Short mmCIF file of C-alpha atoms and ligand atoms in Angstrom, two decimals:
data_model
loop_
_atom_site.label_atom_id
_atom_site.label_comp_id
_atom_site.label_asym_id
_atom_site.label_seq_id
_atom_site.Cartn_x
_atom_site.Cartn_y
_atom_site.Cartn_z
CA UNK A 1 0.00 0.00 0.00
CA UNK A 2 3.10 2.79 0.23
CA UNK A 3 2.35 3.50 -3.72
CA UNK A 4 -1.44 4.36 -2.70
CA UNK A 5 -1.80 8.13 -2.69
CA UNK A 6 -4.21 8.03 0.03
CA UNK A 7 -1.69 7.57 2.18
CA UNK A 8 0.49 10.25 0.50
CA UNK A 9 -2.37 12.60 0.48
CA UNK A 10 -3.83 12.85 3.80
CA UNK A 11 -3.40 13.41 7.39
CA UNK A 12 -6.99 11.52 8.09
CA UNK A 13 -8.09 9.72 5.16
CA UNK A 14 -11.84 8.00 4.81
CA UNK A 15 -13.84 7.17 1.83
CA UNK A 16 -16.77 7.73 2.60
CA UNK A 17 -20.27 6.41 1.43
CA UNK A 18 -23.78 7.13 2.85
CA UNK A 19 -25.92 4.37 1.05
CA UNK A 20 -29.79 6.02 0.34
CA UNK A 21 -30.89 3.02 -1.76
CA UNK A 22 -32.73 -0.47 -1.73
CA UNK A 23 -30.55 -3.73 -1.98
CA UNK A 24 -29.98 -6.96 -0.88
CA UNK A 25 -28.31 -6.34 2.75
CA UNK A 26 -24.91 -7.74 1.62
CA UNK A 27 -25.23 -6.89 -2.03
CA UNK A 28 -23.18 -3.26 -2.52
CA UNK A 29 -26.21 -0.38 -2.57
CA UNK A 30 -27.85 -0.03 -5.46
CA UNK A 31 -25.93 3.09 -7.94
CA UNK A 32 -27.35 5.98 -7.34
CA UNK A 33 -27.25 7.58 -10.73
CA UNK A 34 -25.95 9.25 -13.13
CA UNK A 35 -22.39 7.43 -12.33
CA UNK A 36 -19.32 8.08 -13.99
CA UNK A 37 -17.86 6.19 -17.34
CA UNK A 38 -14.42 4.07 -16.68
CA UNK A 39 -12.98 7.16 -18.68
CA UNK A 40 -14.52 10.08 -16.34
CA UNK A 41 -13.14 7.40 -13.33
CA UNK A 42 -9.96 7.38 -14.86
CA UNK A 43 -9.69 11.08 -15.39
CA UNK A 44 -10.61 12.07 -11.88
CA UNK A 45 -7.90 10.04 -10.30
CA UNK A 46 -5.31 12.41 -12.16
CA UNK A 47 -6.21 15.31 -10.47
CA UNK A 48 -3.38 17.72 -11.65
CA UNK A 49 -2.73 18.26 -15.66
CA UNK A 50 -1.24 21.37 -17.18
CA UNK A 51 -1.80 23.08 -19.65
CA UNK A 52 -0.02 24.95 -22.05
CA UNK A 53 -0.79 28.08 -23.85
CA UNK A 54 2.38 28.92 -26.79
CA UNK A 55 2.07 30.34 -29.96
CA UNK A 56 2.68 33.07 -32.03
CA UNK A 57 1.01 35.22 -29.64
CA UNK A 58 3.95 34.31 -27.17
CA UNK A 59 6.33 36.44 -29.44
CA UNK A 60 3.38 38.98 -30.49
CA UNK A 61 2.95 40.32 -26.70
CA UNK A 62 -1.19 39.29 -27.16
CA UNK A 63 -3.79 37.38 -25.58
CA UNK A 64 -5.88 37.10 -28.80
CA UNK A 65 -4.22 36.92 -31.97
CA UNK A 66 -6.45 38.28 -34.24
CA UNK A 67 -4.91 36.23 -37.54
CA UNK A 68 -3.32 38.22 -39.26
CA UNK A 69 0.14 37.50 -37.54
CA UNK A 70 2.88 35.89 -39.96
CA UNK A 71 4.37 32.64 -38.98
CA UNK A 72 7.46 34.06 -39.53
CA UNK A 73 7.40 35.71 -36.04
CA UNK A 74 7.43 32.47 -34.20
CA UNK A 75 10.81 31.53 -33.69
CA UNK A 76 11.81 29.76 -30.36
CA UNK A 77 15.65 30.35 -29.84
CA UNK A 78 15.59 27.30 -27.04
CA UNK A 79 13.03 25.29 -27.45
CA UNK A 80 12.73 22.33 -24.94
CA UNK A 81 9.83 20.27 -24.57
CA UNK A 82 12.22 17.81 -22.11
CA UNK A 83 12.49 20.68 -20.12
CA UNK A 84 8.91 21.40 -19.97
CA UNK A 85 8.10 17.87 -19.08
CA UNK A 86 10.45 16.94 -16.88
CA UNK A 87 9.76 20.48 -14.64
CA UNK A 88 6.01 19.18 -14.93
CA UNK A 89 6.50 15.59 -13.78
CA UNK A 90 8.57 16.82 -10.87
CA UNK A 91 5.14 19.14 -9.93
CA UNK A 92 3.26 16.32 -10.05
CA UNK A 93 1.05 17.10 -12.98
CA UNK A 94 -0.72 13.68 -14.59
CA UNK A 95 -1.61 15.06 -18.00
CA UNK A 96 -0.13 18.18 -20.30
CA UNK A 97 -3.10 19.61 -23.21
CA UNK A 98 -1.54 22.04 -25.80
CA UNK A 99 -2.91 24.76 -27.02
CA UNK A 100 -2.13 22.87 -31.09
CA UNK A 101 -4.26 26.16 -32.32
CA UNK A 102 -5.66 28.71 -30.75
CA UNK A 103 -8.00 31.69 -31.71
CA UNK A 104 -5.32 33.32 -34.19
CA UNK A 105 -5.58 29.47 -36.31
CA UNK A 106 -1.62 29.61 -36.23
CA UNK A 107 -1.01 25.63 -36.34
CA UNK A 108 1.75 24.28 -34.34
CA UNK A 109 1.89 21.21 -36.67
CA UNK A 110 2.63 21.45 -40.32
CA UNK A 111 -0.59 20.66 -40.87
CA UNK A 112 -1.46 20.31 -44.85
CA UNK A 113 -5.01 21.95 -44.78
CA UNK A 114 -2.95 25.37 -44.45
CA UNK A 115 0.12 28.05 -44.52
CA UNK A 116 -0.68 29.32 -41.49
CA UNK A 117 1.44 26.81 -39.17
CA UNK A 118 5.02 26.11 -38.51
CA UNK A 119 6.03 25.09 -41.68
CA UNK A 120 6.54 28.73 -42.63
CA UNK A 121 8.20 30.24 -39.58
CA UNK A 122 11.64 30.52 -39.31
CA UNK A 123 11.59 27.59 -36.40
CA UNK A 124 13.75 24.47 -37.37
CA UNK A 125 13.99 25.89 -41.00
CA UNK A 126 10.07 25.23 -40.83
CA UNK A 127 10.76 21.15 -40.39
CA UNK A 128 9.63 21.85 -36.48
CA UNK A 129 6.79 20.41 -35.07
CA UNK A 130 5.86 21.47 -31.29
CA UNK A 131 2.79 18.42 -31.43
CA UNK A 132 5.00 15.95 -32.17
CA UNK A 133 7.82 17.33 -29.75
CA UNK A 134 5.49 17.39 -26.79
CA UNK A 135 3.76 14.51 -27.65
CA UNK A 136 7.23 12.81 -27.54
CA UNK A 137 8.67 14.90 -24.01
CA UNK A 138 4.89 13.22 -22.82
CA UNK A 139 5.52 9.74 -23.71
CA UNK A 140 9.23 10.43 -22.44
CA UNK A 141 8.19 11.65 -18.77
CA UNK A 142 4.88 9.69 -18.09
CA UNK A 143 2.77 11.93 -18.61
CA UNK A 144 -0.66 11.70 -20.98
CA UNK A 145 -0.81 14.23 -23.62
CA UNK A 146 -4.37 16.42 -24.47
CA UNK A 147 -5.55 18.86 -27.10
CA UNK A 148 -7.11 22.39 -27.46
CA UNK A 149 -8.02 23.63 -31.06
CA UNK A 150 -9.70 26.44 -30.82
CA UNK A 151 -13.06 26.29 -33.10
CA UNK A 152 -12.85 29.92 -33.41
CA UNK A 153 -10.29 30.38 -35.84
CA UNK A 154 -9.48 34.39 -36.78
CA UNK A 155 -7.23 33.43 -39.58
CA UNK A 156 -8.93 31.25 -41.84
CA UNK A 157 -11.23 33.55 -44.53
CA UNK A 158 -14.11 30.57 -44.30
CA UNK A 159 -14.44 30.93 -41.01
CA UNK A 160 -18.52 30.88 -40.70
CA UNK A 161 -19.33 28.72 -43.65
CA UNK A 162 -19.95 25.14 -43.77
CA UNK A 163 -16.10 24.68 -45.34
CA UNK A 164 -14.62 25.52 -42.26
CA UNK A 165 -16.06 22.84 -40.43
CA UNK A 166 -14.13 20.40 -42.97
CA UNK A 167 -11.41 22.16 -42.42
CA UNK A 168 -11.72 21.60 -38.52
CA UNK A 169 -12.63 18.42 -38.79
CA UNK A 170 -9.47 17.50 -41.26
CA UNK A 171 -7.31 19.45 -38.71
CA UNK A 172 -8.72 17.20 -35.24
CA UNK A 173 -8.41 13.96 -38.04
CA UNK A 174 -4.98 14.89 -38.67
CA UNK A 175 -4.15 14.80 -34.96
CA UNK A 176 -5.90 11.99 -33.69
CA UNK A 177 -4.63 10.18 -37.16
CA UNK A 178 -1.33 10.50 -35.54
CA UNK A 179 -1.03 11.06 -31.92
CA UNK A 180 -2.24 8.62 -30.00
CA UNK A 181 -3.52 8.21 -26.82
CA UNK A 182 -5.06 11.86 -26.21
CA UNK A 183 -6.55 11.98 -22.90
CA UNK A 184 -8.07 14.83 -23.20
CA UNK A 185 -9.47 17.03 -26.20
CA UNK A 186 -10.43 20.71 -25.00
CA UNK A 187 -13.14 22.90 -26.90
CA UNK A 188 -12.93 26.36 -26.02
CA UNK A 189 -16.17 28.18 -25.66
CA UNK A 190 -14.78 31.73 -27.08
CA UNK A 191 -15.98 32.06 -30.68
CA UNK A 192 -16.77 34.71 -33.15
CA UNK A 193 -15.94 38.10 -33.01
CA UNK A 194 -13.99 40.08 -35.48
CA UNK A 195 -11.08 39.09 -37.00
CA UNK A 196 -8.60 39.03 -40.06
CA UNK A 197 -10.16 35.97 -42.24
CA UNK A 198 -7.87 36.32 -44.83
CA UNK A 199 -8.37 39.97 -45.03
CA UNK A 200 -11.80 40.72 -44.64
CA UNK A 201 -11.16 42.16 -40.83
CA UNK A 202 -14.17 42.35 -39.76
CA UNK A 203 -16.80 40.74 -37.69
CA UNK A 204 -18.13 37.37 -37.69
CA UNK A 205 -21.12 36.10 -35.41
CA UNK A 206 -22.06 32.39 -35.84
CA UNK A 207 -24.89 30.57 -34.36
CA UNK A 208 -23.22 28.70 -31.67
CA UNK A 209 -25.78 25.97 -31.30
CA UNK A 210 -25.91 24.74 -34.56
CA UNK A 211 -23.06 25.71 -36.49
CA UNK A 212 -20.22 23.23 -35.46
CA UNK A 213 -22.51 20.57 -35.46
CA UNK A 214 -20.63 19.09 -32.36
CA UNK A 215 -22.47 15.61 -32.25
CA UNK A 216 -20.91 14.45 -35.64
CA UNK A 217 -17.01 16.59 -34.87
CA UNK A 218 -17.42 14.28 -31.52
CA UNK A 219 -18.14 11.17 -33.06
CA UNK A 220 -15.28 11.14 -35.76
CA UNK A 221 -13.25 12.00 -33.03
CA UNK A 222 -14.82 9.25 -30.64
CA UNK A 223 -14.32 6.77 -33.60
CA UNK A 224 -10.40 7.37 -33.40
CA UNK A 225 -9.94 7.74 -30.00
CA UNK A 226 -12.45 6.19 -27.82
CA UNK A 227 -11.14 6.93 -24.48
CA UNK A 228 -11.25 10.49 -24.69
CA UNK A 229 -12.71 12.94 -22.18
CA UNK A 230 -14.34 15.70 -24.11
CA UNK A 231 -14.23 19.37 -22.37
CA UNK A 232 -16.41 22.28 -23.05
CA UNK A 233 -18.51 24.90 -21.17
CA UNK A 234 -21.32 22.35 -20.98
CA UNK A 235 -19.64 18.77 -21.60
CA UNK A 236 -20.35 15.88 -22.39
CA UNK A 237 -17.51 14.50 -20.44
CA UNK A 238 -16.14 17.25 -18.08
CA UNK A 239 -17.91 20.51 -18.03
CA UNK A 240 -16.24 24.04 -17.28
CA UNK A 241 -16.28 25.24 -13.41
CA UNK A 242 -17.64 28.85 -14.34
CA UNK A 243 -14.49 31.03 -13.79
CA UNK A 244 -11.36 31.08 -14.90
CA UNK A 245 -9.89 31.80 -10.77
CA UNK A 246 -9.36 28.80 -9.72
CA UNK A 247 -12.00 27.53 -7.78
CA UNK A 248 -14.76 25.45 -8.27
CA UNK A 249 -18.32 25.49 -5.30
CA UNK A 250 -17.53 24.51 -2.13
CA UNK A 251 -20.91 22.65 -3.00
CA UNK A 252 -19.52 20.51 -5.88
CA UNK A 253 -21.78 18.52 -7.82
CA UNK A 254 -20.64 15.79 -10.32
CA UNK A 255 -24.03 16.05 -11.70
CA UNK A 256 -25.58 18.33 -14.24
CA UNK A 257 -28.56 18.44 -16.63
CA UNK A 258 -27.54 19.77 -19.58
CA UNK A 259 -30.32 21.39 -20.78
CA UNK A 260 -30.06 23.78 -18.04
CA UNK A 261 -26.57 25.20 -18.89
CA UNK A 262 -26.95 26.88 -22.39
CA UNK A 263 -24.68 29.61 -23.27
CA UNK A 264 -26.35 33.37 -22.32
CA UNK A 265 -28.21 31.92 -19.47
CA UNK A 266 -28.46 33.85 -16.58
CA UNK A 267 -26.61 32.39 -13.85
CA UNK A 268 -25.78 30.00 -15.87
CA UNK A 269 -21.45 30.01 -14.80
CA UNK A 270 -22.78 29.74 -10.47
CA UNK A 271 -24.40 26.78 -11.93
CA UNK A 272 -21.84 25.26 -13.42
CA UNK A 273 -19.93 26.14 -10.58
CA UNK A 274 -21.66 23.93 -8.17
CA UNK A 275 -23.57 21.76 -10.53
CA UNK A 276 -26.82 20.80 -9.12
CA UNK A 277 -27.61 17.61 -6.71
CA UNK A 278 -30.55 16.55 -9.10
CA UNK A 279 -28.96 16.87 -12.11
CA UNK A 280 -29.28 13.77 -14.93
CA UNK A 281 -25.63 13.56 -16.12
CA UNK A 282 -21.68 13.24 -14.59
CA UNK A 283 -20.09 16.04 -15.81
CA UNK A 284 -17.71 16.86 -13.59
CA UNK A 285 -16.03 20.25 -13.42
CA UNK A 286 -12.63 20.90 -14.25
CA UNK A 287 -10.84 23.98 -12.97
CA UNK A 288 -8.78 25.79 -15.43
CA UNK A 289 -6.69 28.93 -14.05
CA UNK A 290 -3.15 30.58 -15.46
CA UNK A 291 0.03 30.80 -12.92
CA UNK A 292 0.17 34.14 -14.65
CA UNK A 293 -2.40 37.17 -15.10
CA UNK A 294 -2.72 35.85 -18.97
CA UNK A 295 -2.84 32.30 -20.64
CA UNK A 296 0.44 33.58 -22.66
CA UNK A 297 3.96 34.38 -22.04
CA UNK A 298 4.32 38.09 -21.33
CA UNK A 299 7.66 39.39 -20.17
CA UNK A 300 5.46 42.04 -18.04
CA UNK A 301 4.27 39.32 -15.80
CA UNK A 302 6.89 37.90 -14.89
CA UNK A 303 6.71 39.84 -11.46
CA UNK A 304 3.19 38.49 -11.42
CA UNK A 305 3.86 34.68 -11.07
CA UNK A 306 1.56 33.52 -8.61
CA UNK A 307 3.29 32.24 -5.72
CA UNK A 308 3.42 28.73 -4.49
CA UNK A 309 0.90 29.55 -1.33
CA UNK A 310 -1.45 30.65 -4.19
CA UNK A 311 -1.01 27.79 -5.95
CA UNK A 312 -1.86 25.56 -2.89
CA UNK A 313 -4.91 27.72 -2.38
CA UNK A 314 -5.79 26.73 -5.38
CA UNK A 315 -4.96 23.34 -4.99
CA UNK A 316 -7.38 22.97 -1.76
CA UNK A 317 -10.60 25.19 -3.97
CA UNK A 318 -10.04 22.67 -6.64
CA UNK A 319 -8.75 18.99 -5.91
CA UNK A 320 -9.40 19.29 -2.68
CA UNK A 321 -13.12 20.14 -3.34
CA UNK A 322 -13.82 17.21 -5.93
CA UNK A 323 -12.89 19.13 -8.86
CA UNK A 324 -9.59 18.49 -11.36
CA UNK A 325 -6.88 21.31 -11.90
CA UNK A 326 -5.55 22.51 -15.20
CA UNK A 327 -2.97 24.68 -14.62
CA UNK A 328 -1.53 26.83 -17.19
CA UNK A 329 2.12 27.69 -17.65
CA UNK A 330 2.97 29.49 -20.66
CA UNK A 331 6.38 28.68 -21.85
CA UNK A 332 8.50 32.23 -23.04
CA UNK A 333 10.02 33.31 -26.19
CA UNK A 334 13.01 30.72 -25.65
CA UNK A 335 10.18 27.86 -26.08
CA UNK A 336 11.36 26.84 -22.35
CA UNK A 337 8.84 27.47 -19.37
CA UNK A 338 10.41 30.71 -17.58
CA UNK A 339 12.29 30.09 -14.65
CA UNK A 340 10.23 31.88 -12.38
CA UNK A 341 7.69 29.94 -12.75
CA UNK A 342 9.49 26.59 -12.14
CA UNK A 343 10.68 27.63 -9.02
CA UNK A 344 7.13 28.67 -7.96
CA UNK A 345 5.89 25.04 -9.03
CA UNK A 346 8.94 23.24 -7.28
CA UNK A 347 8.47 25.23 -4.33
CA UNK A 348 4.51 24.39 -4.48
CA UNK A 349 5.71 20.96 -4.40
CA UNK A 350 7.23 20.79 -1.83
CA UNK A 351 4.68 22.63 0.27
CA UNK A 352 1.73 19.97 -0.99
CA UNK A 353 4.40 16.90 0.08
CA UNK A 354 5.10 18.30 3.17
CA UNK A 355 1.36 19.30 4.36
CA UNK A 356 0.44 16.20 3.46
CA UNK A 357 3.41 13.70 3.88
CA UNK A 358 1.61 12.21 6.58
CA UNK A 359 -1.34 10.18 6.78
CA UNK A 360 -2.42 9.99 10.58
CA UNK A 361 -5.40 7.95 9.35
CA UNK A 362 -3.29 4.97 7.70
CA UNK A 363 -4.09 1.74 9.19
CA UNK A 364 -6.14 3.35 12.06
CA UNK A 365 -8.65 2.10 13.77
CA UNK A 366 -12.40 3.18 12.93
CA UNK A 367 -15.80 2.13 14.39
CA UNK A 368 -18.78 3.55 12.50
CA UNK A 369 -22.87 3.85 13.68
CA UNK A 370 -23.85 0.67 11.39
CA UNK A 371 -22.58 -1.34 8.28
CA UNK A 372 -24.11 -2.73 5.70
CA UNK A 373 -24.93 -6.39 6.39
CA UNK A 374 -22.48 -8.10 8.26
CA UNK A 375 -19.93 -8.10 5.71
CA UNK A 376 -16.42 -7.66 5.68
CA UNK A 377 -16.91 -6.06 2.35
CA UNK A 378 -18.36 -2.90 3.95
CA UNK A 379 -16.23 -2.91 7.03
CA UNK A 380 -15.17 0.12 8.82
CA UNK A 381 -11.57 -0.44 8.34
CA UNK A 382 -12.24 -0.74 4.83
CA UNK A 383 -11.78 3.24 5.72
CA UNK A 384 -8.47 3.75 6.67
CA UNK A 385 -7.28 1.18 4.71
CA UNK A 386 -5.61 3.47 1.83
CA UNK A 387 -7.49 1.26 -1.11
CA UNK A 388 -9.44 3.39 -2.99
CA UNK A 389 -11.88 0.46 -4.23
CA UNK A 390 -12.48 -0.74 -0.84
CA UNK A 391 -15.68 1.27 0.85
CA UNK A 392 -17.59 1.31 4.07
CA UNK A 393 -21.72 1.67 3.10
CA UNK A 394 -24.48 1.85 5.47
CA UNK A 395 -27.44 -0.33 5.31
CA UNK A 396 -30.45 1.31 2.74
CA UNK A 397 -32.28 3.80 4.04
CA UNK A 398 -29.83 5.26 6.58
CA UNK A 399 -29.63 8.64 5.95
CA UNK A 400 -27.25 9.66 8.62
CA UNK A 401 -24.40 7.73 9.94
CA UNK A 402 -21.14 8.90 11.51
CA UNK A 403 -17.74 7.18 11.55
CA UNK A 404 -15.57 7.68 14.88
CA UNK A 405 -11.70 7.37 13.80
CA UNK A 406 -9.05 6.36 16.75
CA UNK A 407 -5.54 7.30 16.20
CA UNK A 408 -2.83 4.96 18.07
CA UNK A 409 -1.78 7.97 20.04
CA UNK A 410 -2.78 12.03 20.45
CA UNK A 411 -1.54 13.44 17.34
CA UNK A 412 -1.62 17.38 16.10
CA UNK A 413 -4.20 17.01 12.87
CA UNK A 414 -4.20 20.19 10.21
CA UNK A 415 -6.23 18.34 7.41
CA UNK A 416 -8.99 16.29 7.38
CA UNK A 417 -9.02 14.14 3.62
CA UNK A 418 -11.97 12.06 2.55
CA UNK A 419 -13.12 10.28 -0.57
CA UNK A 420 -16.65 9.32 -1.29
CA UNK A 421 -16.94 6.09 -3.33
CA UNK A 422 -17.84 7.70 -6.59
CA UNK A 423 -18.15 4.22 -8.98
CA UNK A 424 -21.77 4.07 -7.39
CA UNK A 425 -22.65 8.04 -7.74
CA UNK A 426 -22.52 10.76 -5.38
CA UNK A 427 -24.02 10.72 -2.29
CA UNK A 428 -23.35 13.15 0.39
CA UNK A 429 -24.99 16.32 0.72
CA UNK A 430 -23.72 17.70 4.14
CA UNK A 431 -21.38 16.55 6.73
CA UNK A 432 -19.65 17.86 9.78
CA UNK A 433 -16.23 16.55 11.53
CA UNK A 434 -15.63 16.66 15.21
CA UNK A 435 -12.57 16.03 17.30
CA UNK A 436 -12.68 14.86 20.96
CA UNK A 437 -10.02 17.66 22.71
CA UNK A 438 -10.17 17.12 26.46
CA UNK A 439 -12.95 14.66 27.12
CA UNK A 440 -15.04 17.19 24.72
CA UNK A 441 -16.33 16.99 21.34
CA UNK A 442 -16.06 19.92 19.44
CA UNK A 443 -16.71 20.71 15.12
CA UNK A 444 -13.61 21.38 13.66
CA UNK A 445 -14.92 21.75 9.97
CA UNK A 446 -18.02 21.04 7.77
CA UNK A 447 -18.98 20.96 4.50
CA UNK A 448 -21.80 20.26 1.95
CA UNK A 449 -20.59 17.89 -0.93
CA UNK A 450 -17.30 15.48 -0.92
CA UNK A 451 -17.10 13.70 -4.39
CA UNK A 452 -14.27 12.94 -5.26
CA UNK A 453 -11.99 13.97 -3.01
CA UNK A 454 -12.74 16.71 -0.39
CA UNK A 455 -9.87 18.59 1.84
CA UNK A 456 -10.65 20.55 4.66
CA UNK A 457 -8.58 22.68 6.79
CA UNK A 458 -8.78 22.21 10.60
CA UNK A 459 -8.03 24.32 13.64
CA UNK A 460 -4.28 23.15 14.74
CA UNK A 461 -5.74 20.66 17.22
CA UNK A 462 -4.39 17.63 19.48
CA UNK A 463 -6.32 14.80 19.38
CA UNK A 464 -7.05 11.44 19.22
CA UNK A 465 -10.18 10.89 18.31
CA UNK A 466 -12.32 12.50 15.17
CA UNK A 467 -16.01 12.14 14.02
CA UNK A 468 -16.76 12.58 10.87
C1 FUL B 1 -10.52 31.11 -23.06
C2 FUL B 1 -9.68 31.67 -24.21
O1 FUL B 1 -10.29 32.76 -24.85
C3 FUL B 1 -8.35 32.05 -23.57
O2 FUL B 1 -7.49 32.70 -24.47
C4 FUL B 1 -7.73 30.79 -23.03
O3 FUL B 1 -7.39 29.91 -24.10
C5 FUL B 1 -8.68 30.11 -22.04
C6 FUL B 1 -8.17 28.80 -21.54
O4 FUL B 1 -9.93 29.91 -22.62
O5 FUL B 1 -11.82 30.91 -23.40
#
């Protein structure tokens, strides 16, 4: 069990599932659904990907390229995609998506559907291809490799017609022809506006609903790559977390109905900030921020790095409230990430492994109100036993329950960790978690949802004996 990050992660560690449904006593409860896919499973467990916003824009000084920029300005002196990678690993980051294109349409693949790529930039004598090279640097270091391409696409001068969607589709073919696996593909929601399109500047408004047609772009992709976790504002597989901050509800619901998050709706980024209890699909949200003020490299911001204790802020309003983080760290003009920023993600590091190095809760014992049946199989121990696929459950019906945790000895607790036991659905709605300080009980923390994973600060407290 020493590989199990439970143990890595957590000063008190529980997973933690309320069963509200009808079964056979010893049978696991019924799912409570919508559950997750294997995929959406497989994605939450990574927790921490990066992302990575480069292009010409990086060399422009801009946020937006509007696409009229020539690929001769994108010229890396130093570029290092080992470097990149092996700075990420070290983080701890499971997953890296590249920006491949983004709103300006330059293509950081020679792609053959147009000029407007690396092929004609100075780069490698225009033989470069950043894809390829981080796709490699991916496959190098461990890590899984993901892809944005923007829809919107300010270069291209069919940008609005039907032809453009060819050319999209050809482009996300030509990718997931080649690169395989993709863990991730990201759809941006920011589209239309105005715009080069091969010299028509002006403005172009599409109908966002209908336009893309996204069911058939999905299922070509699907068809080459059917393990990948689709990302947009609204889904299917991971939905956006409303902000762009870094944090995702304290109330964190898997669940969503999609009908109910349409773009222009009011309210519509709280809800997909805390996605809502009765909602008919898993969409969980993913929480994308920048280490930096913008998603590109700007030499004016490099006294604006965020700084480590940000980053673990950000860590506990995200992971540590159910949610994923994508973290964005634009590499500079040498086509290495910026040394100020690796030292803020090494020093981040170190703070996450040393706040939680230790796992009181390892091995401990726990007694809870009931179990389900009299089965081992949903066992208190089966709590502080570090494997994520064993579970404690209730019998059906129990709406309340409460699990007492006894450490060997007094210890000082800062964080409380717990995992609900998501394969069957989410469950918990509210919770509080006491700790038993001289002969008294008294509520350290509390919370609404868990999911996931949920982390919660404590009070600096001795004890040696915690209700959750
Ligand atoms: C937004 C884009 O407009 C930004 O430039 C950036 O790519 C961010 C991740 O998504 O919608």
């Amino acid at each position: 069990m020493q590989n199990n990050p439970l143990i890595l992660l957590s000063e008190i560690s529980a997973i933690l599932i309320l069963n509200l449904s009808c079964s056979r006593e010893t049978l696991p409860p019924a799912p409570l659904e919508p559950v997750p896919t294997a995929r959406q499973i497989a994605w939450h467990k990574m927790e921490m990907n990066a992302f990575i916003h480069f292009t010409t824009n990086t060399f422009t000084n801009k946020e937006w390229g509007f696409g009229d920029e020539s690929p001769e300005v994108f010229n890396p002196t130093d570029f290092n995609s080992d470097q990149w990678l092996s700075v990420l690993k070290d983080a701890g980051f499971k997953g890296v998506i590249l920006t491949c294109k983004h709103h300006d349409g330059f293509c950081l693949w020679p792609s053959e559907y147009t000029e407007h790529s690396v092929k004609n930039s100075p780069w490698k004598e225009g033989k470069g291809n950043v894809v390829e090279e981080v796709y490699n640097s991916c496959n190098k270091y461990g890590l899984k490799f993901g892809v944005y391409l923007s829809p919107w696409d300010r270069n291209r001068a069919d940008y609005g017609q039907p032809s453009y969607i060819e050319y999209y589709r050809n482009q996300l073919t030509e990718l997931f022809s080649k690169y395989s696996p993709i863990f991730e593909m990201w759809f941006d929601g920011a589209n239309g506006g105005d715009g080069y399109y091969g010299g028509a500047n002006e403005t172009r408004a599409i109908d966002g609903k209908n336009y893309y047609d996204w069911p058939k772009t999905l299922e070509i992709v699907r068809n080459m790559e059917p393990e990948v976790i689709f990302f947009s504002d609204g889904g299917p597989d991971i939905r956006w977390c409303g902000n762009e901050k870094g944090y995702v509800g304290e109330t964190n619901w898997n669940t969503i109905s999609t009908d109910t998050i349409y773009a222009g709706k009011p309210g519509v980024n709280d809800l997909l900030n805390s996605g809502s209890e009765d909602g008919n699909r898993w969409i969980p949200a993913e929480v994308d921020v920048s280490i930096r003020p913008g998603w590109f490299y700007h030499e004016s911001e490099d006294s604006l790095v965020k700084t480590p204790e940000d980053l673990f802020e950000i860590y506990l309003t995200s992971v540590g409230r159910g949610s994923n983080l994508l973290l964005n760290i634009p590499p500079d003009r040498s086509g290495k990430l910026n040394q100020k920023d690796v030292d803020v993600l090494l020093e981040w590091r170190k703070i996450l492994d040393q706040t939680f190095k230790n796992n009181l809760a390892a091995g401990a014992e726990a007694k809870t109100t009931e179990r389900r049946g009299r089965s081992a199989r949903f066992s208190a121990s089966n709590l502080t036993d570090g494997d994520p696929e064993s579970y404690w459950a209730t019998n059906d019906g129990i709406k309340t329950a409460s699990i007492d945790v006894i450490l060997a000895k007094p210890e000082s607790v800062n964080y409380i960790i717990i995992q609900e036991y998501i394969p069957l659905g989410q469950r918990v709605s509210k919770f509080k978690v006491e700790a038993e300080v001289q002969n008294e009980w008294k509520e350290i923390a509390s919370g609404t949802t868990i999911g996931y994973k949920r982390i919660l600060k404590t009070p600096n407290i001795e004890t040696q004996k915690i209700r959750i």
